Short mmCIF file of C-alpha atoms in Angstrom, two decimals:
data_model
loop_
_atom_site.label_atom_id
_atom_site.label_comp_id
_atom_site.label_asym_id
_atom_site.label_seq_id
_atom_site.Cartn_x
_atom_site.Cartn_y
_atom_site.Cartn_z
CA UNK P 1 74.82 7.20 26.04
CA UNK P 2 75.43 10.46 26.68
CA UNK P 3 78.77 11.80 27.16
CA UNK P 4 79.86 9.45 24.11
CA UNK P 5 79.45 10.49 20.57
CA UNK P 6 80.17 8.32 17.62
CA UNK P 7 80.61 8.78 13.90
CA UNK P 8 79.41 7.93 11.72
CA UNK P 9 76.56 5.69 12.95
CA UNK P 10 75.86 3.63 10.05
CA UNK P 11 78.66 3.01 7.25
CA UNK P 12 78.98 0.41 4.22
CA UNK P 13 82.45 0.00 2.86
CA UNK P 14 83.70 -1.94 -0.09
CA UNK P 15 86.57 -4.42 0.75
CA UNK P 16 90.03 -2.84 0.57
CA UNK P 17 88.78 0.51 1.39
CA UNK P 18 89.80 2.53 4.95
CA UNK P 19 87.63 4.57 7.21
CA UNK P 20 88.23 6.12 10.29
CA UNK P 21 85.44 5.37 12.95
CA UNK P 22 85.32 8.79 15.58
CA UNK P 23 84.80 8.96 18.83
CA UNK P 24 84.38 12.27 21.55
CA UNK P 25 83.53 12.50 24.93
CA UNK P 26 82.84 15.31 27.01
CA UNK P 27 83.12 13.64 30.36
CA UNK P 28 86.59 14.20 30.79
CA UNK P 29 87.27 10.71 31.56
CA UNK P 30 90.89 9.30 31.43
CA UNK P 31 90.33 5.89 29.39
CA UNK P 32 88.75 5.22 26.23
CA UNK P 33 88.39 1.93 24.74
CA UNK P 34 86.84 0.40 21.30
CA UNK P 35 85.35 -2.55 21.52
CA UNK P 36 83.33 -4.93 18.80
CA UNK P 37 79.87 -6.21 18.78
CA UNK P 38 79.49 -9.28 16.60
CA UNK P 39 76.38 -11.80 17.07
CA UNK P 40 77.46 -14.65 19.77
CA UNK P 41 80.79 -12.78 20.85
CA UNK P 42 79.73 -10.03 23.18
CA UNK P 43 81.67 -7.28 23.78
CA UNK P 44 85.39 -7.66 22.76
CA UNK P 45 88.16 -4.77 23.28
CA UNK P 46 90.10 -3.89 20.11
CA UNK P 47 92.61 -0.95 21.25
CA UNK P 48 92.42 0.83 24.54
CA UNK P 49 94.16 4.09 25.73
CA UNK P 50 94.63 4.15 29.58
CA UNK P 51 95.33 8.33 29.00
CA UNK P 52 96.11 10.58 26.94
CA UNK P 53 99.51 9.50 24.68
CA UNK P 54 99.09 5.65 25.40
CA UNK P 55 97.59 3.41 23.25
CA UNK P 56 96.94 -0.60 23.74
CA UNK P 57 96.12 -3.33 22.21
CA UNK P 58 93.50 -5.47 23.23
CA UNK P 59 91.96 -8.98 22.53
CA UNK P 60 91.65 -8.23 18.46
CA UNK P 61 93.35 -5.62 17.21
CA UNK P 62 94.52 -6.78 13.85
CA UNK P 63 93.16 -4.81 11.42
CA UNK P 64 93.22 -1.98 13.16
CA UNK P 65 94.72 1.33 14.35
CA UNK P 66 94.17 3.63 16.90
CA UNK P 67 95.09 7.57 17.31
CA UNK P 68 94.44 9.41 20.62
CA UNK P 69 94.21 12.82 19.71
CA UNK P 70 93.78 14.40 22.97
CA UNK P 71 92.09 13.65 25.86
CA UNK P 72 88.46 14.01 24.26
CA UNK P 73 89.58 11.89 21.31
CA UNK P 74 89.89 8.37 20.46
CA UNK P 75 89.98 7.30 16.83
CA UNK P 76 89.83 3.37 15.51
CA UNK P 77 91.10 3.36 11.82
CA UNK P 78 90.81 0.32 9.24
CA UNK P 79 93.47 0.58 6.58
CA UNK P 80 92.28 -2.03 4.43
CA UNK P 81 88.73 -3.03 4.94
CA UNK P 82 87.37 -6.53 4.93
CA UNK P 83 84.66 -8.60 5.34
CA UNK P 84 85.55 -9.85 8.81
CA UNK P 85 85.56 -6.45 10.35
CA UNK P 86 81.71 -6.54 9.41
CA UNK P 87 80.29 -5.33 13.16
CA UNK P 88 79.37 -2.86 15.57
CA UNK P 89 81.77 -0.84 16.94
CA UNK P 90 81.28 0.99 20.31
CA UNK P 91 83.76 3.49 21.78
CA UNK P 92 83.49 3.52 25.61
CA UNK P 93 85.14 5.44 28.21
CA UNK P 94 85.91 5.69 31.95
CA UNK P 95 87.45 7.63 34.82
CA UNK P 96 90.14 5.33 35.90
CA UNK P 97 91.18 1.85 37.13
CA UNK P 98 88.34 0.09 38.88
CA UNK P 99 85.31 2.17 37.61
CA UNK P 100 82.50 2.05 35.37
CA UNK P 101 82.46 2.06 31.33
CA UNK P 102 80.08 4.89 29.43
CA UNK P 103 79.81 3.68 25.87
CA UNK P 104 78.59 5.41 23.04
CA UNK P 105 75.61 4.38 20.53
CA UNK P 106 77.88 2.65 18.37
CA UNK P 107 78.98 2.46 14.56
CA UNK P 108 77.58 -0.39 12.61
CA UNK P 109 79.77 -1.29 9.65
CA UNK P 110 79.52 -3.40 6.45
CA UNK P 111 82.03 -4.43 4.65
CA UNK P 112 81.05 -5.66 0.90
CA UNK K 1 93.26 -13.93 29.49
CA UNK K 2 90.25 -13.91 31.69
CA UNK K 3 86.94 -15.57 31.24
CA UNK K 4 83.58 -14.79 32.22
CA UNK K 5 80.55 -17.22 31.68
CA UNK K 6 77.25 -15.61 31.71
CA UNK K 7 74.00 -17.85 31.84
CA UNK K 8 71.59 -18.14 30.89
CA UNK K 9 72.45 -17.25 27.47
CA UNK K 10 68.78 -16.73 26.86
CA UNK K 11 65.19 -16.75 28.80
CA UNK K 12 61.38 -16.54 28.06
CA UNK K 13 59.28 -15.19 30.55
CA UNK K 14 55.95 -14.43 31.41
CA UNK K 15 55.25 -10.37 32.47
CA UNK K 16 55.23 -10.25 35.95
CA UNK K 17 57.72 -13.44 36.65
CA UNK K 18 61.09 -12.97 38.43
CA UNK K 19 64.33 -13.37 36.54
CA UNK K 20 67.70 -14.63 37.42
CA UNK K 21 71.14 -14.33 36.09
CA UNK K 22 74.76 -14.92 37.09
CA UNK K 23 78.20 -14.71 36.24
CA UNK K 24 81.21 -16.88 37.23
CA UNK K 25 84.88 -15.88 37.03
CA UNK K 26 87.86 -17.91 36.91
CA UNK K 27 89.76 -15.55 38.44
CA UNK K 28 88.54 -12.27 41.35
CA UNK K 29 87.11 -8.93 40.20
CA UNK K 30 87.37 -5.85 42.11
CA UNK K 31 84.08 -4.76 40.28
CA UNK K 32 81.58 -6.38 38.97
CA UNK K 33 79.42 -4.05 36.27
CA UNK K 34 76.03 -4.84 35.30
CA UNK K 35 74.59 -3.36 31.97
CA UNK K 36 71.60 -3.39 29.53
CA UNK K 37 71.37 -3.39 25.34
CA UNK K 38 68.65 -2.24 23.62
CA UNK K 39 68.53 -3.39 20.24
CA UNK K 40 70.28 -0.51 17.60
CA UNK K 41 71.48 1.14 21.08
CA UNK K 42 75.33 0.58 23.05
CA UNK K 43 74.88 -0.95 26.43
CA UNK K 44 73.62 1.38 29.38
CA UNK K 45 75.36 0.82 33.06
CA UNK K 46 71.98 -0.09 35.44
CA UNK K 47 74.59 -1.46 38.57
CA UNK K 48 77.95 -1.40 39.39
CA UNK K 49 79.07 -3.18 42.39
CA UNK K 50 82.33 -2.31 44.30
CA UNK K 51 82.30 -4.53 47.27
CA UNK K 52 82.13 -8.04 47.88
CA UNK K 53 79.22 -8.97 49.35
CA UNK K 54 77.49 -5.90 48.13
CA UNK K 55 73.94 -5.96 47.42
CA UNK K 56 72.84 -2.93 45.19
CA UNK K 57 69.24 -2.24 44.12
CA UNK K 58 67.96 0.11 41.44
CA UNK K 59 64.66 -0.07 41.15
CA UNK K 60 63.34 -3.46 40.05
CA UNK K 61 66.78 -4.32 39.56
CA UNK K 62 69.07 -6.02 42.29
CA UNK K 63 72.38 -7.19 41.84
CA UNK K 64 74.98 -9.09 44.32
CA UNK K 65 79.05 -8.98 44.20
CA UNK K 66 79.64 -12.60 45.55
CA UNK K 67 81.38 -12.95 48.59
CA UNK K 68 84.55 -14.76 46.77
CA UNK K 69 84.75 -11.99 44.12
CA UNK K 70 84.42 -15.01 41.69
CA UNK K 71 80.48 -14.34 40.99
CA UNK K 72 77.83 -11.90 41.03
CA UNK K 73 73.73 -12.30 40.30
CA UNK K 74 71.64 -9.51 38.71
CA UNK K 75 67.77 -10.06 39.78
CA UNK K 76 64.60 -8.60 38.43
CA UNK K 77 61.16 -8.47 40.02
CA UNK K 78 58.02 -8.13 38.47
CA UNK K 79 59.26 -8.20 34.64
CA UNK K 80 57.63 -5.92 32.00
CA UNK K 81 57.87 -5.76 28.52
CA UNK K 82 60.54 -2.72 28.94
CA UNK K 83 62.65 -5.06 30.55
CA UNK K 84 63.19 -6.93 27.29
CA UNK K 85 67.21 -6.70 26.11
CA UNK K 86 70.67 -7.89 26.57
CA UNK K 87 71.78 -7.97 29.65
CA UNK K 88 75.96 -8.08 30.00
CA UNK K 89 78.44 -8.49 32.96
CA UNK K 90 81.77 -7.18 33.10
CA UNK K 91 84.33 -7.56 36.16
CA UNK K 92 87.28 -5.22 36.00
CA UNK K 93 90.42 -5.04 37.87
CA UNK K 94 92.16 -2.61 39.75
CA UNK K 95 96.37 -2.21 39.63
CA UNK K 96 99.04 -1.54 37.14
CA UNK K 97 98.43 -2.10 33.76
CA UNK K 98 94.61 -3.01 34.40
CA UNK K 99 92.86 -1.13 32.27
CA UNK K 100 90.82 -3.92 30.50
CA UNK K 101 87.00 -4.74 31.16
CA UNK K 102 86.35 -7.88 30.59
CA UNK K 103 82.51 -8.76 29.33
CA UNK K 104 80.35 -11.97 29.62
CA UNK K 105 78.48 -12.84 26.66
CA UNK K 106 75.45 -11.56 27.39
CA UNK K 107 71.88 -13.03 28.59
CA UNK K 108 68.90 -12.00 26.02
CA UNK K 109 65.74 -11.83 28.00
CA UNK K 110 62.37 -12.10 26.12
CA UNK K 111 59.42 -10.72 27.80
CA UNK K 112 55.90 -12.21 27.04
CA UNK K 113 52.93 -10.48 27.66
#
């Protein structure tokens, strides 16, 4: 996983409370993604940002907001926690169209 | 959207056995990804195929890019306990406005000794 960086890596929330989930890379990679981990579901994309300035929704993204700070950052916020967004979260990046995904270690959330 | 089915969704082996996996698409990939989960870890790339047709080996590994783009087949020889994990596909897409990975469920392989 290296390249990625996550934070936090472990977090418990209580419902109705936000976070913001953090991701860097130092691979100076063009797209970043966050995806969710949940037990059953694989992988599944929540927000993506092709570069830097674009952000875009992917297969779930209610619930959630997304910030790219520059190119190194990519930030996945939840306004109003809630059980349902109980999961893993992994930020991933790549190069460009057509190439491989780095991801990062991940973020595993609870939300009481 | 796009679909990808993965199977199996699980195996138990014996150390030392073979193992087989595959992917189907409803739709052609460009690239077909091939990646491993350790448990508490985010998934590691082991092969990423470009080609169709391709056959790409690392180490114990081998994995195949099917010839109609709709498929590819991860192998591993000789299994050890190491080997144990989630193993996940992904096919991704090249052109405008394809930014999107799109991952198969995953197949958990159980190694016993």
């Amino acid at each position: 996983n290296a390249g990625v960086t996550q934070t936090p890596k472990f977090q418990v929330l209580k419902t109705g409370q936000s976070m913001t989930l953090q991701c860097a890379q130092d691979m100076n990679h063009n797209s970043m993604y966050w995806y969710r981990q949940d037990p059953g579901m694989g992988l599944r994309l929540i927000y993506y940002s092709a570069s830097e300035g674009t952000t875009d929704k992917g297969e779930v993204p209610n619930g959630y907001n997304v910030s790219r700070l520059n190119k190194r950052e990519f930030s996945l916020r939840l306004e109003s926690a809630a059980p349902s967004q109980t999961s893993v979260y992994f930020c991933a990046i790549r190069r460009h169209l057509n190439t491989e995904a780095f991801f990062g270690q991940g973020t595993r959330l609870t939300v009481v | 959207g796009q679909q990808l089915n993965q199977s199996p969704q699980s195996m138990f082996i014996q150390e030392g056995e073979d193992v087989s996996m595959n992917c189907t698409s409803s739709s052609i990939f460009n690239t077909w990804l091939w990646y491993k989960q350790d448990p508490g870890e985010g998934p590691v790339l082991l092969i990423a195929l470009y080609k169709a047709g391709e056959l790409t080996s690392n180490g114990r590994l081998t994995a195949q890019f099917g010839i109609t783009r709709k498929d590819s087949f991860l192998n591993i020889s000789a299994s050890i306990p190491s080997d144990v994990g989630i193993y996940f596909c992904a096919g991704a897409n090249s052109g405008a406005g394809s930014y999107q990975l799109t991952f198969g469920k995953g197949t958990k392989l159980s190694v016993i000794p």
